[in-house]
């Protein structure tokens, strides 16, 4: 938790003086929403290295020099390109279930919570310079490196994962420990996290996971139209469905009855609700996720689209002491 303000820490560390701090505060007032460290750097009063030192002091977070460490590909695979770019973080080290990630903005206190929800790991933040962070994002997380197609291609050649899934997805009693471990495996989490983030980013209303005899389809519904994504290998249906059920707190041992659940996420600081419906089919469990991004929903009655006369009548009706107002409309029309 932050104690002293960043500006005062910059003064205490000798990077700026009191007059410069006063000038920074005045300049920041002209740039609402801009952090004072960014203002100071833009004005040439401090370097990004000094900003990192001050942030480390402010939040009592270890500072890390990304130029001095080697990050293995296994660690980088913990976070997808979409997630790394969205949250501006780079994974550095994994110790047990604790993943250390470097950020240049520890002031964004929701980052650790959001990553913890998506990754299922404890998150430890480290602070670094924005220059070093951007260098690693460009080096390891360029847009050509991580795509749905790339992840699917890698999964198609993961024979060990395929054998593990086939051993668990038979018709007999389910191995709960093995199923939970499978749902928490890095490849499964990478693919599902990528699908969820892309769907939310594209303002999709639904995600469909549909198993068939010889294929497994993932389709996203946006603006009333279903778009099919690159289909993952058929054997992944069980693993992805299990992962969704774990996130929704559903019974992973139950595969013959319908189940409904809910996932609450915070993506980019915005609350997102996922309503999950699991339905058994001839070829496995089908899953539909309804995405409710509360940040894009306007609750202002004036913005609904009714004319002035209708709004007046509507307000008179809803203020009556008894009765009912019935709201109807097709799927995705905005009833909620």
XYZ file of C-alpha atoms in Angstrom:
336
model
C 0.000 0.000 0.000
C 1.337 3.412 -0.948
C 2.274 5.828 1.844
C 3.956 9.038 0.736
C 3.022 10.622 -2.554
C 5.322 9.981 -5.484
C 6.160 13.662 -5.920
C 7.354 13.975 -2.327
C 9.416 10.794 -2.682
C 11.145 12.275 -5.741
C 12.034 15.290 -3.579
C 13.187 13.146 -0.641
C 15.414 11.089 -2.945
C 17.001 14.255 -4.306
C 15.757 13.849 -7.867
C 13.820 17.143 -7.869
C 13.486 20.107 -5.507
C 10.419 21.672 -3.895
C 10.074 24.341 -6.573
C 10.101 21.709 -9.303
C 7.511 19.669 -7.400
C 5.217 22.677 -7.226
C 5.696 23.194 -10.953
C 4.904 19.510 -11.564
C 1.677 19.709 -9.570
C 0.566 22.746 -11.580
C 1.390 20.976 -14.841
C -0.400 17.798 -13.757
C -3.569 19.793 -13.128
C -3.491 20.710 -16.807
C -3.285 17.007 -17.733
C -6.071 15.237 -15.804
C -5.462 11.517 -15.398
C -1.724 11.739 -16.112
C 0.520 10.400 -13.354
C 2.971 12.858 -11.878
C 5.920 10.609 -12.687
C 5.004 10.692 -16.372
C 4.682 14.475 -16.244
C 8.097 14.790 -14.589
C 9.705 12.527 -17.177
C 8.081 14.374 -20.088
C 9.402 17.650 -18.690
C 12.905 16.193 -18.513
C 13.179 16.551 -14.744
C 13.737 12.838 -14.039
C 14.642 9.651 -15.896
C 12.498 6.539 -16.089
C 15.099 4.802 -13.918
C 14.561 7.391 -11.191
C 10.797 6.974 -11.533
C 11.200 3.215 -11.037
C 13.313 3.790 -7.916
C 10.697 6.141 -6.491
C 7.849 3.714 -7.246
C 9.822 0.922 -5.597
C 10.152 3.087 -2.495
C 6.509 4.182 -2.558
C 4.971 0.718 -2.834
C 7.742 -1.229 -1.078
C 8.168 -3.377 -4.184
C 11.436 -4.892 -5.341
C 12.964 -3.229 -8.390
C 14.214 -5.493 -11.180
C 16.630 -4.793 -14.023
C 15.191 -6.729 -16.955
C 18.431 -6.312 -18.867
C 20.274 -8.393 -16.283
C 18.079 -11.497 -16.220
C 17.292 -14.353 -18.572
C 13.622 -15.305 -18.870
C 12.894 -18.839 -20.042
C 10.258 -19.600 -22.654
C 8.296 -21.624 -20.078
C 7.932 -18.512 -17.916
C 6.954 -16.350 -20.897
C 4.267 -18.880 -21.821
C 2.541 -18.188 -18.506
C 1.109 -14.972 -19.982
C -0.289 -14.626 -23.489
C 0.641 -11.784 -25.824
C -2.825 -10.259 -25.515
C -2.627 -10.314 -21.728
C 0.943 -8.986 -21.619
C 0.111 -6.064 -23.898
C -3.194 -5.301 -22.164
C -1.731 -5.215 -18.655
C 1.796 -4.161 -19.727
C 3.546 -6.840 -17.697
C 6.262 -9.401 -18.338
C 6.549 -12.628 -16.310
C 9.963 -12.958 -14.714
C 10.037 -15.893 -12.316
C 7.846 -18.751 -11.095
C 8.359 -20.070 -7.570
C 5.847 -22.777 -6.742
C 2.490 -21.171 -7.485
C 3.782 -17.595 -7.183
C 4.437 -15.812 -10.474
C 6.593 -12.679 -10.326
C 5.729 -10.145 -13.018
C 7.467 -6.896 -13.900
C 5.453 -3.723 -14.384
C 6.282 -0.053 -14.808
C 3.003 0.971 -13.216
C 2.479 -0.615 -9.786
C 0.013 2.202 -9.086
C -2.556 0.169 -11.031
C -3.553 -1.955 -8.056
C -6.051 -4.068 -10.012
C -3.398 -5.705 -12.214
C -2.346 -8.309 -9.653
C -5.961 -9.220 -8.842
C -6.932 -9.570 -12.493
C -3.895 -11.698 -13.342
C -4.566 -13.856 -10.293
C -8.104 -14.502 -11.544
C -7.049 -15.365 -15.094
C -3.933 -17.382 -14.298
C -4.951 -19.110 -11.093
C -1.614 -18.185 -9.518
C -0.421 -15.916 -6.739
C 1.040 -12.749 -8.262
C 4.055 -10.815 -6.989
C 4.669 -7.453 -8.634
C 8.155 -6.177 -9.427
C 8.825 -2.670 -10.688
C 10.966 -1.854 -13.710
C 11.496 1.033 -16.097
C 9.001 1.681 -18.853
C 11.818 1.560 -21.421
C 12.964 -1.916 -20.351
C 9.396 -3.170 -20.125
C 8.579 -1.992 -23.641
C 11.785 -3.553 -24.967
C 10.809 -6.971 -23.630
C 7.212 -6.633 -24.791
C 8.500 -5.908 -28.294
C 11.019 -8.743 -28.114
C 8.885 -11.493 -26.619
C 5.295 -10.451 -27.234
C 5.135 -9.030 -30.732
C 1.805 -9.530 -32.486
C 3.251 -12.186 -34.788
C 4.369 -14.365 -31.904
C 1.144 -15.086 -30.072
C -2.100 -15.716 -31.906
C -4.940 -18.187 -31.585
C -3.573 -19.941 -34.658
C -0.118 -20.241 -33.105
C -1.446 -21.634 -29.828
C -3.675 -24.146 -31.631
C -0.772 -25.269 -33.806
C 1.379 -25.873 -30.736
C -1.411 -27.804 -29.016
C -1.898 -30.048 -32.038
C 1.681 -31.264 -31.614
C 1.525 -31.660 -27.832
C 1.255 -35.458 -27.712
C 1.826 -35.633 -23.956
C -1.167 -33.372 -23.301
C -3.272 -35.410 -25.732
C -2.462 -38.654 -23.912
C -3.247 -37.042 -20.568
C -6.641 -35.822 -21.793
C -7.567 -39.156 -23.362
C -6.744 -40.939 -20.108
C -9.080 -38.647 -18.165
C -11.971 -38.203 -20.589
C -13.217 -41.776 -20.735
C -16.687 -42.921 -19.717
C -15.605 -44.350 -16.370
C -15.266 -42.576 -13.007
C -13.456 -39.270 -13.360
C -10.095 -38.715 -11.684
C -10.842 -35.410 -9.931
C -7.226 -34.694 -9.018
C -6.047 -35.357 -12.555
C -8.898 -33.325 -14.056
C -8.134 -30.319 -11.855
C -4.440 -30.524 -12.740
C -5.351 -30.713 -16.421
C -7.643 -27.685 -16.145
C -4.820 -25.742 -14.499
C -2.185 -26.716 -17.082
C -0.462 -23.864 -18.906
C -1.555 -24.794 -22.484
C -5.231 -24.991 -21.531
C -5.132 -21.728 -19.576
C -3.288 -19.955 -22.401
C -5.874 -20.902 -25.001
C -8.925 -20.156 -22.861
C -7.508 -16.858 -21.586
C -6.764 -15.794 -25.155
C -10.323 -16.620 -26.252
C -11.880 -14.768 -23.308
C -9.736 -11.659 -23.698
C -10.288 -11.448 -27.452
C -14.044 -11.869 -27.024
C -14.239 -9.181 -24.342
C -11.974 -6.884 -26.345
C -14.234 -7.290 -29.413
C -17.361 -6.596 -27.294
C -18.783 -10.036 -28.065
C -22.031 -11.027 -26.365
C -21.548 -14.806 -26.306
C -18.892 -17.495 -26.652
C -19.897 -20.990 -27.787
C -17.771 -24.090 -27.156
C -19.292 -26.895 -29.221
C -18.002 -30.493 -29.379
C -18.837 -32.585 -32.437
C -17.870 -36.098 -33.416
C -14.668 -35.114 -35.220
C -14.116 -31.465 -34.283
C -14.387 -28.896 -31.519
C -15.689 -25.469 -32.496
C -15.294 -22.160 -30.708
C -17.594 -19.430 -31.970
C -17.948 -15.833 -30.826
C -21.146 -13.843 -31.242
C -20.670 -10.140 -31.914
C -23.325 -7.745 -33.218
C -25.717 -10.665 -33.620
C -23.382 -12.648 -35.903
C -21.509 -15.834 -34.974
C -17.851 -15.859 -36.012
C -15.955 -19.139 -35.920
C -12.444 -19.120 -34.500
C -9.649 -21.434 -35.546
C -10.857 -24.801 -34.206
C -8.594 -26.342 -31.564
C -7.849 -30.084 -31.619
C -10.914 -32.226 -30.860
C -9.323 -33.817 -27.794
C -9.078 -30.409 -26.071
C -12.853 -30.227 -25.605
C -12.727 -32.044 -22.267
C -9.818 -29.965 -20.939
C -11.316 -26.598 -21.893
C -14.755 -27.518 -20.572
C -13.206 -28.661 -17.305
C -11.256 -25.405 -17.018
C -14.442 -23.384 -17.525
C -16.258 -25.467 -14.898
C -13.432 -24.918 -12.415
C -13.554 -21.145 -12.996
C -17.362 -21.230 -12.602
C -17.253 -23.318 -9.404
C -19.251 -26.091 -11.066
C -19.031 -29.822 -10.391
C -16.343 -31.193 -12.712
C -17.374 -34.760 -11.884
C -20.907 -34.208 -13.220
C -21.037 -34.691 -16.986
C -24.585 -35.948 -17.550
C -26.685 -33.073 -16.182
C -26.927 -29.402 -17.222
C -25.158 -26.902 -14.980
C -25.232 -23.120 -14.716
C -22.565 -20.947 -13.159
C -20.963 -17.555 -13.176
C -17.483 -16.083 -13.513
C -16.704 -12.578 -12.294
C -13.696 -10.908 -13.895
C -12.145 -7.473 -13.918
C -10.510 -6.785 -17.276
C -8.626 -3.554 -17.774
C -10.300 -2.165 -14.667
C -13.783 -2.961 -16.005
C -16.078 -5.475 -14.256
C -17.167 -8.302 -16.552
C -19.690 -11.018 -15.691
C -19.677 -14.322 -17.560
C -22.872 -16.375 -17.256
C -21.949 -19.986 -17.951
C -24.312 -22.690 -19.171
C -23.045 -26.269 -19.566
C -25.195 -28.754 -21.464
C -24.354 -32.449 -22.019
C -24.548 -33.594 -25.644
C -23.897 -36.793 -27.567
C -20.239 -35.835 -28.124
C -19.410 -34.159 -24.818
C -20.421 -31.060 -22.921
C -21.370 -27.912 -24.820
C -20.722 -24.569 -23.118
C -22.235 -21.158 -23.769
C -20.817 -18.112 -22.001
C -22.847 -14.900 -21.988
C -20.585 -11.848 -21.605
C -21.965 -8.930 -19.619
C -19.460 -6.079 -19.672
C -20.919 -3.611 -17.201
C -18.526 -0.884 -18.323
C -20.255 -0.562 -21.712
C -23.786 -0.595 -20.342
C -25.441 2.781 -19.874
C -27.931 2.790 -17.018
C -29.224 6.266 -17.884
C -32.882 6.005 -18.870
C -32.477 9.013 -21.146
C -30.037 6.990 -23.281
C -32.392 4.069 -23.948
C -33.862 5.682 -27.051
C -37.431 6.487 -26.010
C -38.932 9.817 -27.029
C -39.855 12.393 -24.400
C -43.537 11.455 -24.280
C -42.771 7.754 -23.839
C -40.200 8.421 -21.115
C -42.711 10.570 -19.219
C -45.333 7.815 -19.411
C -42.775 5.178 -18.455
C -41.682 7.102 -15.368
C -45.308 7.532 -14.281
C -45.894 3.785 -14.615
C -42.807 2.644 -12.687
C -43.597 5.028 -9.834
C -46.994 3.416 -9.221
C -47.194 1.460 -5.939
C -48.228 -1.796 -7.613
C -48.255 -3.510 -10.992
C -45.561 -4.902 -13.253
C -43.398 -3.610 -16.088
C -42.554 -6.331 -18.595
C -39.336 -5.828 -20.581
C -39.098 -7.999 -23.702
C -36.763 -8.284 -26.640
C -34.571 -10.732 -28.564
C -31.256 -12.066 -27.298
C -28.621 -9.362 -27.165
C -31.084 -6.480 -27.436
C -30.071 -4.993 -24.080
C -32.760 -6.149 -21.650
C -30.308 -6.674 -18.802
